[in-house]
Amino acid sequence: MITIFKVIGSAVCHQMAERSFILQGQQLPVCARCTGIYTGMFFSMVFFVIFRRLHGNRPYSTKGMLLGALAFIPISVDGFFSYLGFWESTQLLRVVTGALAGASLSGFFLLGANFMVGAENKKPIFQSFGEQLLVMGMTLLFGIMIWLNMGSYFVTSVIVALGIVYFWANLIYLILKNLAGNRILPFWLLSFCGSFLIIMTIGVLRQ
């Protein structure tokens, strides 16, 4: 299992040991920032599946759109300025900024894929501002627990791996929906199959 997680993680992350969390004596499959991002994708996926929002197309409220957009500022600022050497980021900062971005990303993917110009777009992605905060809060809490070394290597790695698969599936889904026009296809099935194929191909090539 450790090898499988490593292969999946290598498809999206540098996997530098000094920037990664260690749980139960094992290095997680991705770095701290990617751990935040892909756990955010995972919790978004769980929320959207449970509440049947994968076909949501209704634009966010102004407040919700602002929250989603602002969530990407911390990761941009910390990543950019730490890369330039203005400061050295910490593991906590990396996982928190990653979590904020990851928890917000999937909703924008869905909006970009499902929104129909000229249509009513009544299916919500988030029913309320509180639902956005819930997904973001769960991701942040999980990230902080990992930072505190409170977690299982196996469970965390499974969550991260599923988040990576869901991230690529979102990207493929967005492309397919915009290319297909009005055609009806099993978009999510195709997206997840394509996601797994891409991840395994890149991961194996990087070993």
Short mmCIF file of C-alpha atoms in Angstrom, two decimals:
data_model
loop_
_atom_site.label_atom_id
_atom_site.label_comp_id
_atom_site.label_asym_id
_atom_site.label_seq_id
_atom_site.Cartn_x
_atom_site.Cartn_y
_atom_site.Cartn_z
CA MET A 1 0.00 0.00 0.00
CA ILE A 2 2.82 2.38 0.83
CA THR A 3 4.13 1.95 -2.74
CA ILE A 4 0.71 2.63 -4.27
CA PHE A 5 0.30 5.79 -2.21
CA LYS A 6 3.78 6.92 -3.19
CA VAL A 7 3.05 6.37 -6.89
CA ILE A 8 -0.23 8.29 -6.72
CA GLY A 9 1.36 11.12 -4.76
CA SER A 10 4.31 11.42 -7.14
CA ALA A 11 1.90 12.29 -9.97
CA VAL A 12 1.16 15.66 -8.36
CA CYS A 13 3.85 16.43 -5.78
CA HIS A 14 7.62 16.75 -5.31
CA GLN A 15 7.34 14.62 -2.12
CA MET A 16 10.25 16.39 -0.40
CA ALA A 17 10.74 14.79 3.01
CA GLU A 18 11.48 18.06 4.80
CA ARG A 19 8.16 19.50 3.65
CA SER A 20 6.05 16.44 4.37
CA PHE A 21 4.29 15.12 7.46
CA ILE A 22 5.34 11.88 9.14
CA LEU A 23 2.56 9.76 10.62
CA GLN A 24 3.24 6.50 12.44
CA GLY A 25 6.80 6.55 11.15
CA GLN A 26 5.80 6.88 7.50
CA GLN A 27 6.07 9.92 5.23
CA LEU A 28 2.72 10.92 3.74
CA PRO A 29 2.44 10.54 -0.05
CA VAL A 30 2.44 14.31 -0.66
CA CYS A 31 3.92 17.40 1.00
CA ALA A 32 2.16 19.40 3.71
CA ARG A 33 0.64 21.93 1.30
CA CYS A 34 -0.58 19.23 -1.07
CA THR A 35 -1.96 17.33 1.92
CA GLY A 36 -4.15 20.34 2.66
CA ILE A 37 -5.20 20.76 -0.96
CA TYR A 38 -6.17 17.14 -1.57
CA THR A 39 -7.88 16.60 1.76
CA GLY A 40 -9.92 19.66 0.82
CA MET A 41 -10.80 18.01 -2.48
CA PHE A 42 -11.73 14.82 -0.61
CA PHE A 43 -14.06 16.52 1.86
CA SER A 44 -15.65 18.47 -0.99
CA MET A 45 -16.23 15.21 -2.86
CA VAL A 46 -17.82 13.57 0.17
CA PHE A 47 -20.10 16.58 0.69
CA PHE A 48 -21.15 16.80 -2.97
CA VAL A 49 -21.82 13.06 -3.20
CA ILE A 50 -23.82 12.85 0.03
CA PHE A 51 -25.95 15.88 -0.81
CA ARG A 52 -26.11 15.11 -4.56
CA ARG A 53 -24.46 18.30 -5.74
CA LEU A 54 -22.14 16.94 -8.44
CA HIS A 55 -24.46 18.38 -11.09
CA GLY A 56 -24.88 21.71 -9.33
CA ASN A 57 -24.93 24.75 -11.64
CA ARG A 58 -26.36 27.64 -9.65
CA PRO A 59 -23.84 30.47 -9.14
CA TYR A 60 -22.78 31.22 -5.59
CA SER A 61 -24.17 34.12 -3.63
CA THR A 62 -21.97 37.22 -3.61
CA LYS A 63 -20.78 36.34 -0.11
CA GLY A 64 -20.08 32.75 -1.12
CA MET A 65 -18.19 33.76 -4.24
CA LEU A 66 -16.09 36.17 -2.21
CA LEU A 67 -15.25 33.50 0.36
CA GLY A 68 -14.27 31.06 -2.35
CA ALA A 69 -12.07 33.59 -4.11
CA LEU A 70 -10.39 34.82 -0.91
CA ALA A 71 -9.51 31.24 0.02
CA PHE A 72 -6.88 31.21 -2.73
CA ILE A 73 -5.06 34.33 -1.52
CA PRO A 74 -3.19 32.77 1.46
CA ILE A 75 -1.72 29.93 -0.61
CA SER A 76 -0.72 32.34 -3.37
CA VAL A 77 0.96 34.78 -1.00
CA ASP A 78 2.71 32.17 1.13
CA GLY A 79 3.81 30.07 -1.84
CA PHE A 80 5.06 33.01 -3.89
CA PHE A 81 6.95 34.90 -1.20
CA SER A 82 8.43 31.81 0.44
CA TYR A 83 9.64 30.69 -2.99
CA LEU A 84 11.32 34.07 -3.47
CA GLY A 85 12.97 33.76 -0.08
CA PHE A 86 11.12 36.49 1.81
CA TRP A 87 10.29 33.98 4.53
CA GLU A 88 10.43 30.27 5.24
CA SER A 89 6.96 28.78 5.39
CA THR A 90 6.03 26.35 8.17
CA GLN A 91 4.27 23.01 8.00
CA LEU A 92 1.22 24.49 9.72
CA LEU A 93 1.06 27.39 7.29
CA ARG A 94 1.46 25.07 4.32
CA VAL A 95 -1.31 22.69 5.35
CA VAL A 96 -3.71 25.49 6.35
CA THR A 97 -3.25 27.48 3.15
CA GLY A 98 -3.56 24.27 1.13
CA ALA A 99 -6.73 23.29 2.98
CA LEU A 100 -8.40 26.64 2.30
CA ALA A 101 -7.68 26.40 -1.41
CA GLY A 102 -8.51 22.71 -1.73
CA ALA A 103 -11.86 23.07 0.03
CA SER A 104 -12.86 25.84 -2.38
CA LEU A 105 -11.52 24.47 -5.66
CA SER A 106 -14.04 21.76 -6.49
CA GLY A 107 -17.03 24.08 -6.28
CA PHE A 108 -15.54 26.34 -8.93
CA PHE A 109 -14.77 23.32 -11.14
CA LEU A 110 -18.43 22.25 -10.89
CA LEU A 111 -19.71 25.74 -11.63
CA GLY A 112 -17.45 26.02 -14.68
CA ALA A 113 -18.55 22.62 -15.96
CA ASN A 114 -22.29 22.66 -15.21
CA PHE A 115 -23.32 26.31 -15.65
CA MET A 116 -25.46 26.74 -18.76
CA VAL A 117 -25.59 30.16 -20.42
CA GLY A 118 -29.18 31.28 -20.93
CA ALA A 119 -30.62 28.57 -18.67
CA GLU A 120 -32.12 28.96 -15.19
CA ASN A 121 -29.33 27.02 -13.39
CA LYS A 122 -31.37 26.12 -10.32
CA LYS A 123 -29.28 23.23 -8.98
CA PRO A 124 -27.17 24.48 -6.06
CA ILE A 125 -23.54 23.64 -5.48
CA PHE A 126 -23.84 25.02 -1.95
CA GLN A 127 -27.29 25.76 -0.55
CA SER A 128 -25.88 28.30 1.85
CA PHE A 129 -22.81 30.15 3.01
CA GLY A 130 -22.78 27.85 6.03
CA GLU A 131 -22.26 24.79 3.86
CA GLN A 132 -19.13 26.33 2.37
CA LEU A 133 -17.85 27.07 5.86
CA LEU A 134 -18.62 23.49 6.91
CA VAL A 135 -16.47 21.94 4.15
CA MET A 136 -13.71 24.44 4.79
CA GLY A 137 -13.87 23.90 8.55
CA MET A 138 -13.70 20.10 8.27
CA THR A 139 -10.66 20.36 6.02
CA LEU A 140 -8.90 22.82 8.30
CA LEU A 141 -9.62 20.68 11.36
CA PHE A 142 -8.27 17.57 9.67
CA GLY A 143 -5.14 19.43 8.54
CA ILE A 144 -4.46 20.73 12.03
CA MET A 145 -4.93 17.23 13.45
CA ILE A 146 -2.29 15.92 11.05
CA TRP A 147 0.04 18.77 12.05
CA LEU A 148 -0.48 17.72 15.69
CA ASN A 149 0.46 14.16 14.67
CA MET A 150 -3.05 12.96 15.49
CA GLY A 151 -3.93 10.56 12.74
CA SER A 152 -3.44 7.29 10.97
CA TYR A 153 -0.96 7.04 8.12
CA PHE A 154 -3.21 4.64 6.22
CA VAL A 155 -6.46 6.63 6.62
CA THR A 156 -4.78 9.93 5.79
CA SER A 157 -3.07 8.45 2.74
CA VAL A 158 -6.36 7.01 1.46
CA ILE A 159 -8.03 10.41 1.89
CA VAL A 160 -5.19 12.16 0.07
CA ALA A 161 -5.16 9.58 -2.74
CA LEU A 162 -8.92 9.89 -3.26
CA GLY A 163 -8.57 13.68 -3.23
CA ILE A 164 -5.94 13.46 -5.98
CA VAL A 165 -8.17 11.23 -8.09
CA TYR A 166 -11.11 13.58 -7.56
CA PHE A 167 -9.00 16.61 -8.50
CA TRP A 168 -8.05 15.14 -11.87
CA ALA A 169 -11.62 13.88 -12.38
CA ASN A 170 -12.86 17.46 -11.84
CA LEU A 171 -10.46 18.78 -14.43
CA ILE A 172 -11.41 16.12 -17.00
CA TYR A 173 -15.12 16.61 -16.21
CA LEU A 174 -14.78 20.35 -16.84
CA ILE A 175 -13.11 19.73 -20.20
CA LEU A 176 -15.57 17.03 -21.30
CA LYS A 177 -18.66 19.00 -20.36
CA ASN A 178 -17.48 22.05 -22.28
CA LEU A 179 -16.50 20.03 -25.34
CA ALA A 180 -19.58 17.81 -25.44
CA GLY A 181 -22.17 20.55 -25.83
CA ASN A 182 -25.67 19.11 -25.37
CA ARG A 183 -24.64 15.49 -25.73
CA ILE A 184 -25.49 13.22 -22.82
CA LEU A 185 -22.59 11.02 -21.75
CA PRO A 186 -21.51 9.28 -18.52
CA PHE A 187 -19.27 12.27 -17.78
CA TRP A 188 -18.32 11.40 -14.22
CA LEU A 189 -17.55 7.76 -15.06
CA LEU A 190 -15.33 8.84 -17.95
CA SER A 191 -13.71 11.49 -15.75
CA PHE A 192 -12.80 9.13 -12.92
CA CYS A 193 -11.50 6.48 -15.32
CA GLY A 194 -9.41 9.08 -17.12
CA SER A 195 -8.19 10.48 -13.82
CA PHE A 196 -6.96 7.13 -12.57
CA LEU A 197 -5.25 6.39 -15.89
CA ILE A 198 -3.44 9.75 -15.94
CA ILE A 199 -2.34 9.51 -12.30
CA MET A 200 -0.99 5.97 -12.62
CA THR A 201 0.78 6.76 -15.89
CA ILE A 202 2.51 9.85 -14.51
CA GLY A 203 3.22 8.19 -11.17
CA VAL A 204 4.82 5.11 -12.71
CA LEU A 205 6.89 7.20 -15.13
CA ARG A 206 8.23 9.27 -12.22
CA GLN A 207 9.44 6.28 -10.22
#
